[in-house]
CSV table of C-alpha atoms and ligand atoms in Angstrom, one decimal:
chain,number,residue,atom,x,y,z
A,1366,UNK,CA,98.7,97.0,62.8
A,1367,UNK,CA,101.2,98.8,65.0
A,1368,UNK,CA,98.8,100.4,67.6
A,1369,UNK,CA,99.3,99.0,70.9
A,1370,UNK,CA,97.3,99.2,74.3
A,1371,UNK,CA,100.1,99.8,77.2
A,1372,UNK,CA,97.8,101.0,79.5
A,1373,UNK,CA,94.6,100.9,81.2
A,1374,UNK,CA,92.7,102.0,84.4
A,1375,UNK,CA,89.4,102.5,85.8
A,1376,UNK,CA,88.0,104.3,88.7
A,1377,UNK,CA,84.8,104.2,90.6
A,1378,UNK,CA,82.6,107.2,92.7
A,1379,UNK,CA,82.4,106.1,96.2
A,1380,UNK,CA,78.6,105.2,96.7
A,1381,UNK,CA,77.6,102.2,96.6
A,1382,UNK,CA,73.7,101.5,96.0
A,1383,UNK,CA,72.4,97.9,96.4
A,1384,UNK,CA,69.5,96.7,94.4
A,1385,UNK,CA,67.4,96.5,98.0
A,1386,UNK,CA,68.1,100.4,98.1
A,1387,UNK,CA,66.6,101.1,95.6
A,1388,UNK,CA,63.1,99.7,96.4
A,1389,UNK,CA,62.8,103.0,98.6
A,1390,UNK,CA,62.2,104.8,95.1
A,1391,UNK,CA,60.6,101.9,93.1
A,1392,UNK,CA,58.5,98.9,93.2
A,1393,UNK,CA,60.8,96.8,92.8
A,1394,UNK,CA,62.9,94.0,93.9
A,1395,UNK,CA,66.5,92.9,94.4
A,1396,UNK,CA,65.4,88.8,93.2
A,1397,UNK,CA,63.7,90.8,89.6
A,1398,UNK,CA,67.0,93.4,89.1
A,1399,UNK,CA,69.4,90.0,89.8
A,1400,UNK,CA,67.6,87.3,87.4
A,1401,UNK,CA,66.3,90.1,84.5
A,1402,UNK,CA,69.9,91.9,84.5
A,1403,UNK,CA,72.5,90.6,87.0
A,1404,UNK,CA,73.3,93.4,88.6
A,1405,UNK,CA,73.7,93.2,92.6
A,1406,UNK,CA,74.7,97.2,93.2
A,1407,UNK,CA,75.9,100.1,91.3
A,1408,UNK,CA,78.5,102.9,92.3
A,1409,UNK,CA,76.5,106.8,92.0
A,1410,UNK,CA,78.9,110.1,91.8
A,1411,UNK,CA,77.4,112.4,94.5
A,1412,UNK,CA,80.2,114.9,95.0
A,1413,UNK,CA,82.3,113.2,91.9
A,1414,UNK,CA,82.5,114.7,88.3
A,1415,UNK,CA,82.8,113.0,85.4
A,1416,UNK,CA,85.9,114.6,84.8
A,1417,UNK,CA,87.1,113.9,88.6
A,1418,UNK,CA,86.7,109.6,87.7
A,1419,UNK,CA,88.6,110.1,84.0
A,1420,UNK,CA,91.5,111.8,86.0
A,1421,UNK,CA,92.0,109.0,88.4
A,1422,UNK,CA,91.0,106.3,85.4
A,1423,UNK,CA,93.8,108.1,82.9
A,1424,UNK,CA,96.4,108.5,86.1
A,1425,UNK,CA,96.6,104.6,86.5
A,1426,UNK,CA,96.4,104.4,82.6
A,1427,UNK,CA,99.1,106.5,82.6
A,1428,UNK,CA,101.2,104.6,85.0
A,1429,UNK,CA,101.4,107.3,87.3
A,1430,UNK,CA,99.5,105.6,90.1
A,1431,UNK,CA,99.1,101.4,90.4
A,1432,UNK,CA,97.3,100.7,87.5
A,1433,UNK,CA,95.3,97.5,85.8
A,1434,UNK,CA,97.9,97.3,83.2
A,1435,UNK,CA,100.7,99.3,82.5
A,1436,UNK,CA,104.0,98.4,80.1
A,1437,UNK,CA,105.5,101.3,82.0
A,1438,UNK,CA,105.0,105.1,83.1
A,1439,UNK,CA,104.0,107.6,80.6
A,1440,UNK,CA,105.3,111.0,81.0
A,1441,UNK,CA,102.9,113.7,80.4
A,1442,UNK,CA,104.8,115.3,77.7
A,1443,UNK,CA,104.6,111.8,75.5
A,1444,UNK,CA,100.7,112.2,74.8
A,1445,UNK,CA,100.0,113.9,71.4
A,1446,UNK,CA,95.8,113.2,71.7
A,1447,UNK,CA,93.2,113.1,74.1
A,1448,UNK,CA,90.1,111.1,73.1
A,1449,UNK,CA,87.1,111.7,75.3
A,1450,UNK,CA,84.1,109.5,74.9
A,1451,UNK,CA,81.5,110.7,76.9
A,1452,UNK,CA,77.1,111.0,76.7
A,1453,UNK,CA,77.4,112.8,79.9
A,1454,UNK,CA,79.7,115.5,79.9
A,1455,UNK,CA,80.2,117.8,82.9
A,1456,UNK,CA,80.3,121.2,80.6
A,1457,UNK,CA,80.1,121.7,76.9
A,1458,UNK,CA,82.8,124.4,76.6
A,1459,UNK,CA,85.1,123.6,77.9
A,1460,UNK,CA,85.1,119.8,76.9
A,1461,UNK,CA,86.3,117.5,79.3
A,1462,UNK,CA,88.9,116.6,77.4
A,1463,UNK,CA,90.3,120.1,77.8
A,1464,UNK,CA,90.0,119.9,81.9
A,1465,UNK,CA,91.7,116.3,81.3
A,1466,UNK,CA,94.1,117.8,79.8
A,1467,UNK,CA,94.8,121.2,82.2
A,1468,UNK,CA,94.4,118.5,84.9
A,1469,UNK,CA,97.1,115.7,83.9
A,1470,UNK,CA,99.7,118.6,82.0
A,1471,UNK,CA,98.9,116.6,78.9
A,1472,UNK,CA,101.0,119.8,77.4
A,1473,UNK,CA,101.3,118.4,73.7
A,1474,UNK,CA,98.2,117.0,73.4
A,1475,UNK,CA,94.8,117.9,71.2
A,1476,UNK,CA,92.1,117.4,73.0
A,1477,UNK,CA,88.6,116.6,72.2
A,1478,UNK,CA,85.1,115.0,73.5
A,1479,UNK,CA,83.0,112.6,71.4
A,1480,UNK,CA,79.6,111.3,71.7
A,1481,UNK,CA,78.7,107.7,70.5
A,1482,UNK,CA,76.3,106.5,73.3
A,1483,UNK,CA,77.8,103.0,74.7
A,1484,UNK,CA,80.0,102.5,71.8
A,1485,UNK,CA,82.1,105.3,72.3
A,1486,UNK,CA,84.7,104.0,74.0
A,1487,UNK,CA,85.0,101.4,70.3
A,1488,UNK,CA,85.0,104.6,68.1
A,1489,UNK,CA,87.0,106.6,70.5
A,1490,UNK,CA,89.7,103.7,69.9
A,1491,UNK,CA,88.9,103.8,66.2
A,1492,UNK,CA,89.7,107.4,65.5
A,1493,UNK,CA,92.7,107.5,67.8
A,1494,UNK,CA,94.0,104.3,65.9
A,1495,UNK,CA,92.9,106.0,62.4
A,1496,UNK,CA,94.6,108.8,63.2
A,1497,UNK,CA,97.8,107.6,64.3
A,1498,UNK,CA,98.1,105.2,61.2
A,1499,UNK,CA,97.3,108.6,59.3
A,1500,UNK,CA,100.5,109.6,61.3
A,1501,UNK,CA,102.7,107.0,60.5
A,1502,UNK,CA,101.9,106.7,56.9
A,1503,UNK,CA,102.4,110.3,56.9
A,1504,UNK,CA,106.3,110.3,58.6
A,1505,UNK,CA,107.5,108.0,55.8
A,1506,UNK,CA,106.3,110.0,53.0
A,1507,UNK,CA,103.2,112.6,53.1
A,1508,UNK,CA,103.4,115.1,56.2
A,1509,UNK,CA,100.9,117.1,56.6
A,1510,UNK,CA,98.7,116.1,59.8
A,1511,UNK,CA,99.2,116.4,63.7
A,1512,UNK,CA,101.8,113.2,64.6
A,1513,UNK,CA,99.9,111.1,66.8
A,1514,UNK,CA,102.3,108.5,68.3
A,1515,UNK,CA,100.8,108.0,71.5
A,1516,UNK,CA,97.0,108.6,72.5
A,1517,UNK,CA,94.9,108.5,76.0
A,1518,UNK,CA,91.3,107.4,74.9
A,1519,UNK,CA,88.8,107.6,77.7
A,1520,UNK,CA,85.2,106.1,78.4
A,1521,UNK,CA,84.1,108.6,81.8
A,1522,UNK,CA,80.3,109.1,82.4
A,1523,UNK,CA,77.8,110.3,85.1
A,1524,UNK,CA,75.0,108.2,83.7
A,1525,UNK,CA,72.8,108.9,87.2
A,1526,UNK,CA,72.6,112.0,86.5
A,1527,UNK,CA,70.4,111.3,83.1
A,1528,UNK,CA,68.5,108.5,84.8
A,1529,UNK,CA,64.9,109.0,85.8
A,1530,UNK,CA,64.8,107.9,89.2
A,1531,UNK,CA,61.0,107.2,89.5
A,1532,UNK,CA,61.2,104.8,86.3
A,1533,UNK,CA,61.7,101.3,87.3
A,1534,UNK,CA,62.4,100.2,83.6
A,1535,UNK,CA,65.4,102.3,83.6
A,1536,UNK,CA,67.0,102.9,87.2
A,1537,UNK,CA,68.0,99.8,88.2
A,1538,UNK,CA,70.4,99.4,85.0
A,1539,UNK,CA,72.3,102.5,85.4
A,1540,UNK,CA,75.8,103.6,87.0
A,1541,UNK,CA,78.6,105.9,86.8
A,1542,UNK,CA,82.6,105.3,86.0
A,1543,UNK,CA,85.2,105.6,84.0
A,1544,UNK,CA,87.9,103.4,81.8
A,1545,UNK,CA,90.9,105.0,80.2
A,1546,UNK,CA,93.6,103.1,78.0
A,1547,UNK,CA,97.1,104.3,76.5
A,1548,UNK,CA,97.8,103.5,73.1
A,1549,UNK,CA,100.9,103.6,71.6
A,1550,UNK,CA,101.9,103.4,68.2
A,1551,UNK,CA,104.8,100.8,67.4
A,1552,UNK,CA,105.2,99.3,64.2
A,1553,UNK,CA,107.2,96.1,65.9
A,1554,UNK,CA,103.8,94.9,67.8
A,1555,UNK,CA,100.7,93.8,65.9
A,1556,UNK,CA,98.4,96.1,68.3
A,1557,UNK,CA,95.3,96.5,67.0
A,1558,UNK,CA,94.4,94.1,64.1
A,1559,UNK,CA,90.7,95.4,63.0
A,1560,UNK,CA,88.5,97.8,63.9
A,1561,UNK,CA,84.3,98.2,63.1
A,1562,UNK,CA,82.0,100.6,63.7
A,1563,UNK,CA,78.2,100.8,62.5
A,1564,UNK,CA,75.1,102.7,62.8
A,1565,UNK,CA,71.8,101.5,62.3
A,1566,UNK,CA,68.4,103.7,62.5
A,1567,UNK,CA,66.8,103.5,66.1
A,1568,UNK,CA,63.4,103.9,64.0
A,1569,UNK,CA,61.3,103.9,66.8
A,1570,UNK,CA,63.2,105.7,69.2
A,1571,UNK,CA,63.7,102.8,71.9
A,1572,UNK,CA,66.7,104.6,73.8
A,1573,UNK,CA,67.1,108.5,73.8
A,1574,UNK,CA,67.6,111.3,75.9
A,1575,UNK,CA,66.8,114.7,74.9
A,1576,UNK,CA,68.8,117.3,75.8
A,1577,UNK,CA,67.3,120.9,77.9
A,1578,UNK,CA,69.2,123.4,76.7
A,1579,UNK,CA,67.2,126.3,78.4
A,1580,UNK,CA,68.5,130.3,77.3
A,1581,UNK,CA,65.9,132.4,76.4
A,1582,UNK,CA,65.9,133.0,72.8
A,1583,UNK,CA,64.8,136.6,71.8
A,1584,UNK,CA,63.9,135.7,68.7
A,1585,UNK,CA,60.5,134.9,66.4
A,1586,UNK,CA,60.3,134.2,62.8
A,1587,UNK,CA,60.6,137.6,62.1
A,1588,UNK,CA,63.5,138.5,63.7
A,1589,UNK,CA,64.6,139.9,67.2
A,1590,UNK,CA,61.2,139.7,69.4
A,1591,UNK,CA,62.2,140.7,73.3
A,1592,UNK,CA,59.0,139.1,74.4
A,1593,UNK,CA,60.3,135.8,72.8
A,1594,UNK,CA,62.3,135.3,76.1
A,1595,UNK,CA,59.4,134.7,77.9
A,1596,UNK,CA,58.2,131.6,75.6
A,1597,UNK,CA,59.3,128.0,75.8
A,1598,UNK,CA,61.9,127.2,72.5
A,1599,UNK,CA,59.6,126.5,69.6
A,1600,UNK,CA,62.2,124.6,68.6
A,1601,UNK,CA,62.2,121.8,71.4
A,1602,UNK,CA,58.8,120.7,70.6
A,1603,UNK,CA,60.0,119.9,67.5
A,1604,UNK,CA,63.4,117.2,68.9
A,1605,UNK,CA,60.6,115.9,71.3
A,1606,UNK,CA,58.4,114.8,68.4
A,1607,UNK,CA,61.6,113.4,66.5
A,1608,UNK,CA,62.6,112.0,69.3
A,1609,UNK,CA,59.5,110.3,70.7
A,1610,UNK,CA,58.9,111.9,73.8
A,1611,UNK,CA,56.2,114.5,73.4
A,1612,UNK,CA,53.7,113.2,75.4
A,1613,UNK,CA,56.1,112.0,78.1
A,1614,UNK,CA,57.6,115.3,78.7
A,1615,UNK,CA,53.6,117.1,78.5
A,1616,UNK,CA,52.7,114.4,81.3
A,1617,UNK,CA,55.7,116.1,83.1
A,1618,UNK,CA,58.1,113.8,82.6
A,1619,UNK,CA,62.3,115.4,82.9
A,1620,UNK,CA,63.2,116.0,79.4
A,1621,UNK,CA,67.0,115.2,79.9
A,1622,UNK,CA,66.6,112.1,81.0
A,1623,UNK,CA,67.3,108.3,79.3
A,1624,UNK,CA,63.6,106.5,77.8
A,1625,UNK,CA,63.8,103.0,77.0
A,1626,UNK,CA,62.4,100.7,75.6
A,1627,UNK,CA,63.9,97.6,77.0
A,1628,UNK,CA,63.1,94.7,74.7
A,1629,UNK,CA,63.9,96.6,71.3
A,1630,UNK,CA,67.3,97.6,72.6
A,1631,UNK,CA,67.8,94.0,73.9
A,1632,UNK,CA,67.2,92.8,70.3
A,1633,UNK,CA,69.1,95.2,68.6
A,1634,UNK,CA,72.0,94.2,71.5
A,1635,UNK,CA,72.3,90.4,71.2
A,1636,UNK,CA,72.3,90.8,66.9
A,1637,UNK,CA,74.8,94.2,66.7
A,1638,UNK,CA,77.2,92.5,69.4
A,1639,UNK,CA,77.8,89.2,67.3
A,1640,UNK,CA,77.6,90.6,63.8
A,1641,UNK,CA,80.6,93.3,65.3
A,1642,UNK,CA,82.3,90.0,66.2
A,1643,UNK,CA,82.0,88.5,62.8
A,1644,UNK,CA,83.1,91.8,61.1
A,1645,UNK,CA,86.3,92.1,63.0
A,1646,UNK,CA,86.8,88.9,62.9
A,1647,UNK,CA,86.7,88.7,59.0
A,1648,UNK,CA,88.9,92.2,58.5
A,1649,UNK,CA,91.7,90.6,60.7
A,1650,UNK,CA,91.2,87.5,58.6
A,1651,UNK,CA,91.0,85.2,61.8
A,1652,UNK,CA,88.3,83.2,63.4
A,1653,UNK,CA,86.7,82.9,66.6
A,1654,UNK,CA,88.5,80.2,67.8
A,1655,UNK,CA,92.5,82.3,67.1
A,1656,UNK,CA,90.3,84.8,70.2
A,1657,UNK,CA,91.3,84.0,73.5
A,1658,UNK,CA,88.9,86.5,75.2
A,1659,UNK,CA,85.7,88.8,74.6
A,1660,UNK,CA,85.4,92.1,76.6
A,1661,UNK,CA,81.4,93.0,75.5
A,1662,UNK,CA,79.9,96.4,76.6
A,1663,UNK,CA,78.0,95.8,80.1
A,1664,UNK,CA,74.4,96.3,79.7
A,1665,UNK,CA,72.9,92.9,80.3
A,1666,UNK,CA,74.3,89.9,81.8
A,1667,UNK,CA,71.5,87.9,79.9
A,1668,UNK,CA,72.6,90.1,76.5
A,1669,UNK,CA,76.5,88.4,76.8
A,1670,UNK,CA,74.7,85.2,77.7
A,1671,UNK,CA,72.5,84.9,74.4
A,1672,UNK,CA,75.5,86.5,72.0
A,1673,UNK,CA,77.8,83.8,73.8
A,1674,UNK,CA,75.0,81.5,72.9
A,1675,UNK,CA,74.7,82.7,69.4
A,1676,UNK,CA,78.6,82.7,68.8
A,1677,UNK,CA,78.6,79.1,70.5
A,1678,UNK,CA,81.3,80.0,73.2
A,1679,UNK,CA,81.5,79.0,76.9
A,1680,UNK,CA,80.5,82.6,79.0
A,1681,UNK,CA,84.0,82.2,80.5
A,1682,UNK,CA,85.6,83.9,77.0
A,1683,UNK,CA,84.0,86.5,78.1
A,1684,UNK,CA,84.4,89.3,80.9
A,1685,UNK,CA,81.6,89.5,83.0
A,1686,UNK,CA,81.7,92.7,85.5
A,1687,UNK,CA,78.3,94.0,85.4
A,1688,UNK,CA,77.5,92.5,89.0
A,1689,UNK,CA,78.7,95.7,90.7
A,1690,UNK,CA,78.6,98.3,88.5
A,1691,UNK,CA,75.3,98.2,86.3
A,1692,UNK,CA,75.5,100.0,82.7
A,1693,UNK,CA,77.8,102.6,82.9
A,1694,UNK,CA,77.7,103.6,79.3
A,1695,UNK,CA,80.9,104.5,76.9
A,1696,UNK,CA,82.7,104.1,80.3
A,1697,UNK,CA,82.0,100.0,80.5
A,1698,UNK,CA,84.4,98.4,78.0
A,1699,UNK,CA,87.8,100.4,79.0
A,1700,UNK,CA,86.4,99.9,82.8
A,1701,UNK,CA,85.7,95.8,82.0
A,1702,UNK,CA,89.1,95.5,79.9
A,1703,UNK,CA,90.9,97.0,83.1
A,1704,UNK,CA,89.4,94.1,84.8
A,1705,UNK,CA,90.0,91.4,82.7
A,1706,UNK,CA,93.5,92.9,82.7
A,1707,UNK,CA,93.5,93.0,86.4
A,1708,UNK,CA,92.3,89.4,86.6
A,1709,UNK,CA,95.4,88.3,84.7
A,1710,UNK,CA,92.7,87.3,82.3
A,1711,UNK,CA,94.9,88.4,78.9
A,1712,UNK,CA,98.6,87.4,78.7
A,1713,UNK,CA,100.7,88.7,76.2
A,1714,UNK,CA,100.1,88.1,72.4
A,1715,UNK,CA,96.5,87.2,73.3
A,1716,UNK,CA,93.8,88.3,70.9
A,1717,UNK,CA,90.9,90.2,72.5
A,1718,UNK,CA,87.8,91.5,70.8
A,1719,UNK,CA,86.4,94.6,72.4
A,1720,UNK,CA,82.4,95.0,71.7
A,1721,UNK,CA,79.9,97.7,72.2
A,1722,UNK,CA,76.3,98.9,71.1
A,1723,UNK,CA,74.1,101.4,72.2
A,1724,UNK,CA,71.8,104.4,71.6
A,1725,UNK,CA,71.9,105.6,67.8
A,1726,UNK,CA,72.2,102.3,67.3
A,1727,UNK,CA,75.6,102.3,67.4
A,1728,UNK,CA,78.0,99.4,67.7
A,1729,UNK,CA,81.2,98.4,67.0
A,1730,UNK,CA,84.1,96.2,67.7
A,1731,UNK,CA,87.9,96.8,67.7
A,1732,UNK,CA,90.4,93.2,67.6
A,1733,UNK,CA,93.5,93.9,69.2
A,1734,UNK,CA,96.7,91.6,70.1
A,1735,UNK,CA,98.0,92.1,73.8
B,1331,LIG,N1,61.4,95.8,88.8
B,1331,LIG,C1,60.3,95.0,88.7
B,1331,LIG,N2,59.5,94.8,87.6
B,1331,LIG,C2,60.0,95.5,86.5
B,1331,LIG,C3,61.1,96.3,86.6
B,1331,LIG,C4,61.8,96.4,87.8
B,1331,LIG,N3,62.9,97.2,87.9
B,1331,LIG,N4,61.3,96.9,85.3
B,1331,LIG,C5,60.3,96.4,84.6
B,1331,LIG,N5,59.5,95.6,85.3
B,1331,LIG,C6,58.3,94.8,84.9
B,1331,LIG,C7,57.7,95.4,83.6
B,1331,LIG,O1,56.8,96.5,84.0
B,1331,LIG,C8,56.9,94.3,83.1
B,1331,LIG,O2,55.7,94.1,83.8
B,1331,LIG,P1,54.4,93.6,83.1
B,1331,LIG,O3,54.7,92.3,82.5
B,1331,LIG,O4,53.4,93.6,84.2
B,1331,LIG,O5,54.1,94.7,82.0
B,1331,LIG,C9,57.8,93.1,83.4
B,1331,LIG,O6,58.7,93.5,84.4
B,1331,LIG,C10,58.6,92.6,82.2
B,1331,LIG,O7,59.2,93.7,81.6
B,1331,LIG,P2,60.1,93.6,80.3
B,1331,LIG,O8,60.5,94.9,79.8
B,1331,LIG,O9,59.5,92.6,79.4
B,1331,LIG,O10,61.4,92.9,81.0
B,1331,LIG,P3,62.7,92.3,80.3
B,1331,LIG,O11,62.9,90.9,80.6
B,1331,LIG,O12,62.8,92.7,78.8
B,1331,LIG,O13,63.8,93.1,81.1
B,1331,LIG,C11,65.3,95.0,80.7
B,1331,LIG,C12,63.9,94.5,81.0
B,1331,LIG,C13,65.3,96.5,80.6
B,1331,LIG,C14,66.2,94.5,81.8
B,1331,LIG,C15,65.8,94.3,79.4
B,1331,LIG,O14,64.8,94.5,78.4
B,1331,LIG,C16,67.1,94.9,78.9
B,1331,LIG,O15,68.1,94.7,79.5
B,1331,LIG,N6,67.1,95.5,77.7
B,1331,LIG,C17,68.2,96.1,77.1
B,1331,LIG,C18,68.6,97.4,77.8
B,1331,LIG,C19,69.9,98.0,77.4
B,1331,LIG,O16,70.8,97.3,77.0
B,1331,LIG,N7,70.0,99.3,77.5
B,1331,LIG,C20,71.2,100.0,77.2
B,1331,LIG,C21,71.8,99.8,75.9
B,1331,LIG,S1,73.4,100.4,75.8
């Protein structure tokens, strides 16, 4: 209770690829892509960063530019934490969160990147909100931790740049964007009411994507070995086989690309997104029907369709944007609340559930009051 959203943006690369484009790299088709997922086209950074789509996301977040929502501008100086959900980060050092932050003159902010596949954007919003109710609890009696009254939490990915182009399982889900929300802590507004996040074993590896770090190591067993550096990393063999993808990558296959296994994720999908539901529903102590309006992760039109079925609720209570954007990963849920904010789709004192899965398996849900 007490952490409020007052902001929220989005922001899209430029390219636009239809589902007909992309039969030039695939057999495929756009009547399969439209009835098996419901996506129509997808937006592709070519000269954009990740970090380029969370600037202009957080800027309308931020009130600084026409945003989806705003309650009012945010000066720069007001942010004490940056919250960077991302699978698909532009560098490692520094994070993106830090080039947000040089970027935007988040000057009182910490700053750091996070990695929960699809769900990040839920446990992004989870910490943020953790940490600020650390914060308040903190100011009326134990100091001792950052204050953390106001928090930018951002979704941003450049999920085409992991995709496998020549896989027609995978392709045609993917896309790049970003979502950014403000959150401000105000012990007058109910704000956030519950928040849930899960992980369950992905047993038989049916979504992962290996990372390539490549420096030569000089290194064996026995110590420093200059000849080492001409070997692959014994090491890598070893993720590949945890991983699942040993004889993919021998067959030449990228490494650092997504592998899928469609029908086990979609499984895993439909039961993580309502059991979230249920579990925020019961913290908050409310029910389905006190919800005015679902915003689920966008990986599957037919994946809302069955959890809508499941929770027996018209598809309107939910936000449907996948049509034009695909799966953009953590970046979805901030990017689809924008919309449904946009829309005019959630008035004041609305309550929304927010709901996400993904690789891990991850999932999660957060129930806030507008
Ligand atoms: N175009 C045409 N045919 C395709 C295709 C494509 N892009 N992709 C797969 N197919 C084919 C398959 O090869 C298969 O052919 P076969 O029957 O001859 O073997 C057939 O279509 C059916 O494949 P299947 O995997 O059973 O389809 P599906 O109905 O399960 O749909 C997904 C596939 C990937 C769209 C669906 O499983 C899905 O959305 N899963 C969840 C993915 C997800 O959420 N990922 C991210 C999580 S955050």
């Amino acid at each position: 209770m007490g952490c409020a959203i007052i902001g929220c943006g989005k922001a899209l690369p430029a390219l636009e690829v239809a589902n007909d484009d992309l039969t030039a790299l695939v057999d495929t088709s756009d009547e399969w892509i439209t009835t098996r997922t419901g996506i129509k086209t997808r937006r592709i950074c070519v000269d954009e960063t990740n970090v380029d789509l969370a600037e202009a996301a957080a800027r309308r977040a931020l009130g600084w530019e026409s945003g989806d929502y705003n309650e009012r501008r945010v000066e720069p100086e007001e942010i004490d934490l940056i919250v960077y959900s991302t699978a698909t980060p532009d560098v490692m050092v520094p994070t993106c969160a830090a080039l947000l932050r040089r970027r935007l003159g988040l000057v009182n902010a910490a700053a750091f990147d996070m990695n929960a596949a699809c769900t990040g954007f839920i446990y992004g919003l989870t910490v943020a909100e953790s940490m600020m109710a650390a914060s308040a609890a903190g100011a009326s009696g134990a100091p001792g931790r950052n204050p953390v009254r106001r928090a930018l939490v951002v979704g941003a990915e450049r999920l085409t740049r992991i995709t496998n182009w020549l896989d027609r399982n995978t392709c045609v889900l993917f896309g790049d964007g970003a979502g950014a929300a403000v959150v401000e802590w105000d012990p007058a507004r109910a704000g956030i009411l519950s928040t849930y996040i899960r992980n369950d074993d992905d047993d038989t590896n049916a979504l992962t994507c290996p990372t390539a770090f490549d420096a030569p190591q000089p290194f064996d067993t026995q110590g420093v070995k200059v000849d080492a550096m001409k070997k692959a990393d014994p090491g890598l063999a070893r993720i590949d086989e945890e991983v699942g993808v040993t004889e993919a990558v021998q067959e030449g296959r990228p490494r650092q690309t997504l592998y899928m296994h469609g029908q086990k994720v979609f499984k895993f999908a439909v039961e993580a997104l309502n059991h979230a539901v249920e579990e925020v529903l019961d913290r908050a102590g409310l029910t389905i029907d006190d919800v005015s309006f679902i915003v689920p992760h966008q990986a599957n039109e037919r994946i809302i369709k069955y959890a809508a079925k499941k929770m027996k609720l018209p598809l309107d209570r939910f936000q449907v944007s996948i049509a034009h954007r695909g799966n953009s990963s953590s970046a979805c849920i901030p990017m689809t609340l924008s919309d449904a904010y946009d829309e005019g789709r959630i008035k004041p004192g609305d309550k929304v559930i927010l709901v996400g899965f993904g690789g891990g398996f991850t999932s999660g849900a957060v129930l806030f009051e507008a």
